mmCIF file of C-alpha atoms in Angstrom:
data_model
loop_
_atom_site.group_PDB
_atom_site.id
_atom_site.type_symbol
_atom_site.label_atom_id
_atom_site.label_comp_id
_atom_site.label_asym_id
_atom_site.label_seq_id
_atom_site.Cartn_x
_atom_site.Cartn_y
_atom_site.Cartn_z
ATOM 1 C CA UNK A 1 164.688 42.257 96.014
ATOM 2 C CA UNK A 2 161.242 41.381 97.371
ATOM 3 C CA UNK A 3 162.652 41.797 100.859
ATOM 4 C CA UNK A 4 163.802 45.324 99.989
ATOM 5 C CA UNK A 5 160.361 46.234 98.675
ATOM 6 C CA UNK A 6 158.720 45.019 101.910
ATOM 7 C CA UNK A 7 161.224 46.986 103.985
ATOM 8 C CA UNK A 8 160.509 50.113 101.929
ATOM 9 C CA UNK A 9 156.762 49.598 102.360
ATOM 10 C CA UNK A 10 157.151 49.194 106.135
ATOM 11 C CA UNK A 11 159.256 52.343 106.307
ATOM 12 C CA UNK A 12 156.718 54.240 104.222
ATOM 13 C CA UNK A 13 153.859 52.989 106.414
ATOM 14 C CA UNK A 14 155.737 54.058 109.546
ATOM 15 C CA UNK A 15 156.357 57.521 108.113
ATOM 16 C CA UNK A 16 152.730 57.908 107.036
ATOM 17 C CA UNK A 17 151.576 56.609 110.422
ATOM 18 C CA UNK A 18 153.798 59.143 112.156
ATOM 19 C CA UNK A 19 152.453 61.968 109.993
ATOM 20 C CA UNK A 20 148.870 60.921 110.648
ATOM 21 C CA UNK A 21 149.618 60.785 114.369
ATOM 22 C CA UNK A 22 151.139 64.273 114.190
ATOM 23 C CA UNK A 23 147.903 65.517 112.627
ATOM 24 C CA UNK A 24 145.347 63.368 114.450
ATOM 25 C CA UNK A 25 146.487 63.673 118.063
ATOM 26 C CA UNK A 26 146.573 67.513 118.245
ATOM 27 C CA UNK A 27 143.150 67.653 116.584
ATOM 28 C CA UNK A 28 141.875 64.974 118.969
ATOM 29 C CA UNK A 29 143.192 66.977 121.930
ATOM 30 C CA UNK A 30 141.527 70.141 120.621
ATOM 31 C CA UNK A 31 138.230 68.317 120.097
ATOM 32 C CA UNK A 32 138.422 66.821 123.598
ATOM 33 C CA UNK A 33 139.107 70.254 125.097
ATOM 34 C CA UNK A 34 136.190 71.805 123.182
ATOM 35 C CA UNK A 35 133.902 68.966 124.254
ATOM 36 C CA UNK A 36 134.857 69.552 127.888
ATOM 37 C CA UNK A 37 134.198 73.284 127.556
ATOM 38 C CA UNK A 38 130.807 72.642 125.924
ATOM 39 C CA UNK A 39 129.813 70.334 128.783
ATOM 40 C CA UNK A 40 130.891 72.968 131.328
ATOM 41 C CA UNK A 41 128.908 75.694 129.551
ATOM 42 C CA UNK A 42 125.858 73.420 129.340
ATOM 43 C CA UNK A 43 126.133 72.814 133.091
ATOM 44 C CA UNK A 44 126.307 76.557 133.760
ATOM 45 C CA UNK A 45 123.303 77.099 131.495
ATOM 46 C CA UNK A 46 121.272 74.554 133.458
ATOM 47 C CA UNK A 47 122.242 76.316 136.705
ATOM 48 C CA UNK A 48 121.218 79.712 135.326
ATOM 49 C CA UNK A 49 117.899 78.364 134.034
ATOM 50 C CA UNK A 50 117.079 76.716 137.350
ATOM 51 C CA UNK A 51 118.004 79.936 139.221
ATOM 52 C CA UNK A 52 115.717 81.979 136.979
ATOM 53 C CA UNK A 53 112.888 79.453 137.352
ATOM 54 C CA UNK A 54 112.966 79.481 141.168
ATOM 55 C CA UNK A 55 113.290 83.262 141.623
ATOM 56 C CA UNK A 56 110.164 84.619 143.331
ATOM 57 C CA UNK A 57 110.389 87.938 141.497
ATOM 58 C CA UNK A 58 110.691 86.320 138.076
ATOM 59 C CA UNK A 59 109.097 88.534 135.470
ATOM 60 C CA UNK A 60 108.510 88.233 131.765
ATOM 61 C CA UNK A 61 109.755 91.795 131.389
ATOM 62 C CA UNK A 62 113.390 92.756 130.935
ATOM 63 C CA UNK A 63 112.831 95.815 133.118
ATOM 64 C CA UNK A 64 112.101 94.676 136.686
ATOM 65 C CA UNK A 65 110.069 97.814 137.364
ATOM 66 C CA UNK A 66 107.791 96.958 134.452
ATOM 67 C CA UNK A 67 105.851 93.706 134.838
ATOM 68 C CA UNK A 68 104.363 93.886 131.374
ATOM 69 C CA UNK A 69 105.390 91.347 128.796
ATOM 70 C CA UNK A 70 107.862 92.425 126.160
ATOM 71 C CA UNK A 71 105.436 91.046 123.579
ATOM 72 C CA UNK A 72 102.895 93.809 124.234
ATOM 73 C CA UNK A 73 103.264 96.474 121.566
ATOM 74 C CA UNK A 74 102.332 99.991 122.609
ATOM 75 C CA UNK A 75 101.488 102.534 119.945
ATOM 76 C CA UNK A 76 103.771 105.540 120.161
ATOM 77 C CA UNK A 77 104.085 108.769 118.288
ATOM 78 C CA UNK A 78 107.078 109.695 116.224
ATOM 79 C CA UNK A 79 106.849 113.304 117.294
ATOM 80 C CA UNK A 80 107.112 114.125 121.019
ATOM 81 C CA UNK A 81 105.033 117.279 120.602
ATOM 82 C CA UNK A 82 102.023 115.232 119.445
ATOM 83 C CA UNK A 83 102.384 112.160 121.624
ATOM 84 C CA UNK A 84 98.772 111.007 121.480
ATOM 85 C CA UNK A 85 99.526 107.348 120.790
ATOM 86 C CA UNK A 86 99.015 107.705 117.050
ATOM 87 C CA UNK A 87 101.322 108.308 114.156
ATOM 88 C CA UNK A 88 101.900 111.928 113.194
ATOM 89 C CA UNK A 89 100.369 112.918 109.838
ATOM 90 C CA UNK A 90 102.912 113.719 107.170
ATOM 91 C CA UNK A 91 102.781 116.466 104.585
ATOM 92 C CA UNK A 92 104.980 117.553 101.716
ATOM 93 C CA UNK A 93 107.079 120.574 102.593
ATOM 94 C CA UNK A 94 106.583 123.803 100.711
ATOM 95 C CA UNK A 95 110.026 125.160 101.481
ATOM 96 C CA UNK A 96 111.119 125.920 97.959
ATOM 97 C CA UNK A 97 113.948 128.143 99.202
ATOM 98 C CA UNK A 98 115.648 125.243 101.035
ATOM 99 C CA UNK A 99 117.125 121.909 100.068
ATOM 100 C CA UNK A 100 114.227 120.211 101.937
ATOM 101 C CA UNK A 101 111.753 121.178 99.196
ATOM 102 C CA UNK A 102 109.369 118.324 98.375
ATOM 103 C CA UNK A 103 110.339 116.085 101.314
ATOM 104 C CA UNK A 104 107.766 114.585 103.645
ATOM 105 C CA UNK A 105 107.868 116.126 107.126
ATOM 106 C CA UNK A 106 105.497 115.974 110.095
ATOM 107 C CA UNK A 107 102.765 118.584 110.328
ATOM 108 C CA UNK A 108 104.187 119.812 113.644
ATOM 109 C CA UNK A 109 107.664 120.187 112.178
ATOM 110 C CA UNK A 110 106.232 122.116 109.238
ATOM 111 C CA UNK A 111 104.199 124.390 111.546
ATOM 112 C CA UNK A 112 107.264 125.022 113.723
ATOM 113 C CA UNK A 113 109.293 125.830 110.599
ATOM 114 C CA UNK A 114 106.663 128.322 109.433
ATOM 115 C CA UNK A 115 106.581 130.017 112.882
ATOM 116 C CA UNK A 116 110.375 130.335 112.924
ATOM 117 C CA UNK A 117 110.422 131.639 109.376
ATOM 118 C CA UNK A 118 107.752 134.234 110.255
ATOM 119 C CA UNK A 119 109.655 135.322 113.367
ATOM 120 C CA UNK A 120 112.868 135.706 111.378
ATOM 121 C CA UNK A 121 111.153 137.850 108.771
ATOM 122 C CA UNK A 122 109.790 140.279 111.390
#
């Protein structure tokens, strides 16, 4: 009887070992493949970084025609018609006959709207 129990335990251990191998080895292969790919990508990254470092025309700007740093912030206008490097003043619209009544719009947009409205009424 004891001999039968030991045989059953050995069989169970073999089955569990086989199942673990079925799970472990594919995962181990996947991990090994990923590790190899990571090392290859790291090598390519080092090559790219060294290429960039030794380029004579290396610039801090994304645009090669512009040598300014991308960290420099230039003030720009939101309205092309008043591009003076400052923000365009806003005002509340007085267009009660439209669905834009009470919304904030630029002074230039409001002036243009008034001119168009006047021209339409003539």
